[in-house]
Coordinates of C-alpha atoms in Angstrom, one line a residue:
X1 CA -37.5 -21.1 -3.0
X2 CA -40.9 -22.7 -2.9
X3 CA -42.4 -24.6 -5.9
X4 CA -45.2 -22.1 -6.0
X5 CA -42.8 -19.2 -6.3
X6 CA -40.8 -21.0 -9.0
X7 CA -43.9 -21.6 -11.0
X8 CA -45.1 -17.9 -10.6
X9 CA -41.7 -16.6 -11.7
X10 CA -41.5 -19.0 -14.6
X11 CA -45.0 -18.2 -15.9
X12 CA -45.4 -14.5 -15.1
X13 CA -41.9 -13.1 -15.3
X14 CA -39.5 -15.2 -17.3
X15 CA -41.9 -16.6 -19.9
X16 CA -43.5 -13.2 -20.6
X17 CA -40.1 -11.8 -21.4
X18 CA -38.8 -14.7 -23.4
X19 CA -41.9 -14.9 -25.6
X20 CA -41.0 -11.5 -27.0
X21 CA -38.0 -13.0 -28.8
X22 CA -39.0 -13.2 -32.5
X23 CA -39.5 -16.8 -33.6
X24 CA -39.6 -18.2 -30.0
X25 CA -42.5 -20.2 -28.8
X26 CA -42.8 -21.1 -25.1
X27 CA -45.4 -23.5 -23.8
X28 CA -46.4 -23.1 -20.1
X29 CA -43.7 -24.3 -17.7
X30 CA -43.5 -27.9 -16.4
X31 CA -43.1 -28.5 -12.7
X32 CA -43.9 -26.3 -9.8
X33 CA -47.2 -25.5 -8.2
X34 CA -49.5 -23.1 -9.9
X35 CA -51.0 -20.5 -7.5
X36 CA -54.7 -20.5 -7.3
X37 CA -57.1 -18.7 -5.0
X38 CA -59.5 -21.3 -3.8
X39 CA -63.0 -20.7 -2.2
X40 CA -64.3 -23.8 -0.4
X41 CA -68.0 -23.5 0.0
X42 CA -69.7 -24.9 3.1
X43 CA -72.9 -26.5 1.9
X44 CA -74.5 -26.6 5.3
X45 CA -73.8 -22.9 6.0
X46 CA -75.2 -22.0 2.5
X47 CA -78.4 -24.0 3.2
X48 CA -78.8 -22.6 6.7
X49 CA -78.8 -19.1 5.2
X50 CA -80.9 -19.9 2.2
X51 CA -78.1 -19.3 -0.3
X52 CA -76.7 -21.3 -3.2
X53 CA -73.3 -21.5 -4.9
X54 CA -74.8 -19.3 -7.7
X55 CA -75.3 -16.5 -5.1
X56 CA -71.6 -16.7 -4.2
X57 CA -70.6 -16.7 -7.9
X58 CA -72.7 -13.7 -8.6
X59 CA -71.3 -11.8 -5.6
X60 CA -67.8 -12.5 -6.8
X61 CA -68.5 -11.6 -10.4
X62 CA -70.1 -8.3 -9.5
X63 CA -67.8 -7.1 -6.7
X64 CA -64.4 -8.4 -7.6
X65 CA -63.9 -6.2 -10.6
X66 CA -60.9 -4.6 -12.3
X67 CA -62.2 -1.8 -14.5
X68 CA -60.4 0.3 -17.1
X69 CA -58.6 3.2 -15.4
X70 CA -59.0 6.8 -16.5
X71 CA -58.0 10.3 -15.6
X72 CA -59.7 13.3 -14.0
X73 CA -58.6 16.8 -15.0
X74 CA -59.1 19.3 -12.1
X75 CA -57.7 22.7 -12.9
X76 CA -54.3 22.4 -14.4
X77 CA -53.7 19.0 -12.9
X78 CA -54.6 15.6 -14.3
X79 CA -55.0 12.7 -11.9
X80 CA -55.0 9.0 -12.6
X81 CA -58.1 7.4 -11.3
X82 CA -57.9 4.0 -9.5
X83 CA -60.9 1.9 -10.4
X84 CA -59.8 -1.4 -9.1
X85 CA -62.6 -2.9 -7.0
X86 CA -60.7 -6.1 -6.4
X87 CA -59.5 -6.8 -2.8
X88 CA -55.8 -6.1 -2.3
X89 CA -55.2 -9.4 -0.6
X90 CA -56.8 -12.8 -0.5
X91 CA -58.3 -12.4 3.0
X92 CA -60.2 -9.4 1.6
X93 CA -62.2 -11.7 -0.6
X94 CA -63.7 -13.2 2.6
X95 CA -65.1 -9.8 3.5
X96 CA -67.2 -9.5 0.3
X97 CA -70.9 -9.3 1.1
X98 CA -73.1 -11.9 -0.6
X99 CA -76.6 -10.9 0.3
X100 CA -78.7 -9.0 2.9
X101 CA -81.3 -11.1 4.6
X102 CA -83.7 -9.4 7.1
X103 CA -81.2 -6.5 7.5
X104 CA -78.2 -8.8 8.2
X105 CA -75.3 -8.9 5.8
X106 CA -74.0 -12.4 4.9
X107 CA -70.4 -12.3 4.0
X108 CA -68.4 -14.8 2.0
X109 CA -66.5 -15.8 5.2
X110 CA -69.8 -16.9 6.7
X111 CA -70.3 -19.6 4.1
X112 CA -66.9 -20.4 2.7
X113 CA -63.2 -20.6 3.4
X114 CA -61.0 -18.5 1.2
X115 CA -57.4 -19.7 0.9
X116 CA -54.2 -19.3 -1.2
X117 CA -53.6 -22.7 -2.6
X118 CA -52.9 -24.6 -5.8
X119 CA -54.6 -27.3 -7.9
X120 CA -53.3 -30.9 -7.8
X121 CA -49.8 -31.0 -9.3
X122 CA -49.8 -33.0 -12.6
X123 CA -46.0 -33.0 -13.2
X124 CA -42.7 -32.7 -11.3
X125 CA -39.4 -31.7 -12.7
X126 CA -36.1 -32.6 -11.0
X127 CA -32.7 -31.0 -12.0
X128 CA -29.6 -32.3 -10.1
X129 CA -31.9 -33.9 -7.5
X130 CA -33.9 -30.8 -6.6
X131 CA -37.4 -29.7 -7.6
X132 CA -37.4 -27.3 -10.5
X133 CA -39.5 -25.6 -13.1
X134 CA -38.7 -26.2 -16.8
X135 CA -39.4 -23.7 -19.5
X136 CA -39.0 -25.1 -23.1
X137 CA -38.2 -22.8 -25.9
X138 CA -39.3 -23.9 -29.3
X139 CA -38.7 -22.5 -32.7
X140 CA -41.8 -21.2 -34.7
X141 CA -41.9 -19.6 -38.1
X142 CA -39.0 -18.9 -40.4
X143 CA -36.7 -17.1 -37.9
X144 CA -33.2 -18.5 -37.7
X145 CA -32.6 -20.9 -34.9
X146 CA -29.3 -19.1 -34.1
X147 CA -31.1 -15.8 -33.9
X148 CA -33.7 -17.2 -31.5
X149 CA -30.9 -18.7 -29.3
X150 CA -29.0 -15.4 -29.3
X151 CA -32.2 -13.5 -28.4
X152 CA -33.0 -15.9 -25.6
X153 CA -29.5 -15.5 -24.1
X154 CA -29.7 -11.7 -24.4
X155 CA -33.1 -11.6 -22.6
X156 CA -31.9 -14.0 -19.9
X157 CA -28.9 -11.8 -19.2
X158 CA -31.3 -8.8 -18.7
X159 CA -33.7 -10.9 -16.6
X160 CA -31.0 -12.2 -14.2
X161 CA -30.4 -8.6 -13.0
X162 CA -34.0 -8.4 -11.7
X163 CA -34.7 -12.0 -10.6
X164 CA -34.2 -13.0 -7.0
X165 CA -30.6 -13.8 -6.1
X166 CA -31.5 -17.2 -4.8
X167 CA -33.0 -18.2 -8.2
X168 CA -30.7 -20.4 -10.3
X169 CA -31.5 -20.1 -14.0
X170 CA -29.5 -22.4 -16.2
X171 CA -29.9 -24.0 -19.6
X172 CA -30.2 -27.8 -19.2
X173 CA -30.3 -28.8 -22.9
X174 CA -29.8 -27.4 -26.3
X175 CA -31.0 -29.4 -29.3
X176 CA -30.2 -26.7 -31.8
X177 CA -26.8 -28.2 -32.6
X178 CA -28.1 -31.7 -33.4

């Protein structure tokens, strides 16, 4: 499993479930690569078209929107309205128009490269010689340490049923006994 996938699972799936255990505090995970959509502007292409980075930022801010959804009642039926104006995949961002100049549309792909990437990695975690992602569970508040541990173990048992089979999830330390 890639480091990016491990980081995504740790941050967006496992951590969000474990944080619901009363008294548990979970900082962001260590290790792994954090997914980031990156847009690399080409200064020469921007200048040739009379555009600035601000033009690109404005186009992204106004066209890449996720708006609150609503419903529409037609007759006896009520339909959920999809109001997501954000592209469904990363390559769709490149197709966003930035500006019309003399009747020609300038798209993001004309002045930038859009890619699925990650920022520079600032820490690495190894467990048994392999790259890993580490989630730390800390106690906060007056909740019993034993209750927190019991809650975490129960949530992990539920999570293992929906996590990818190739993912190995295991405790590597427990300081609650010391």
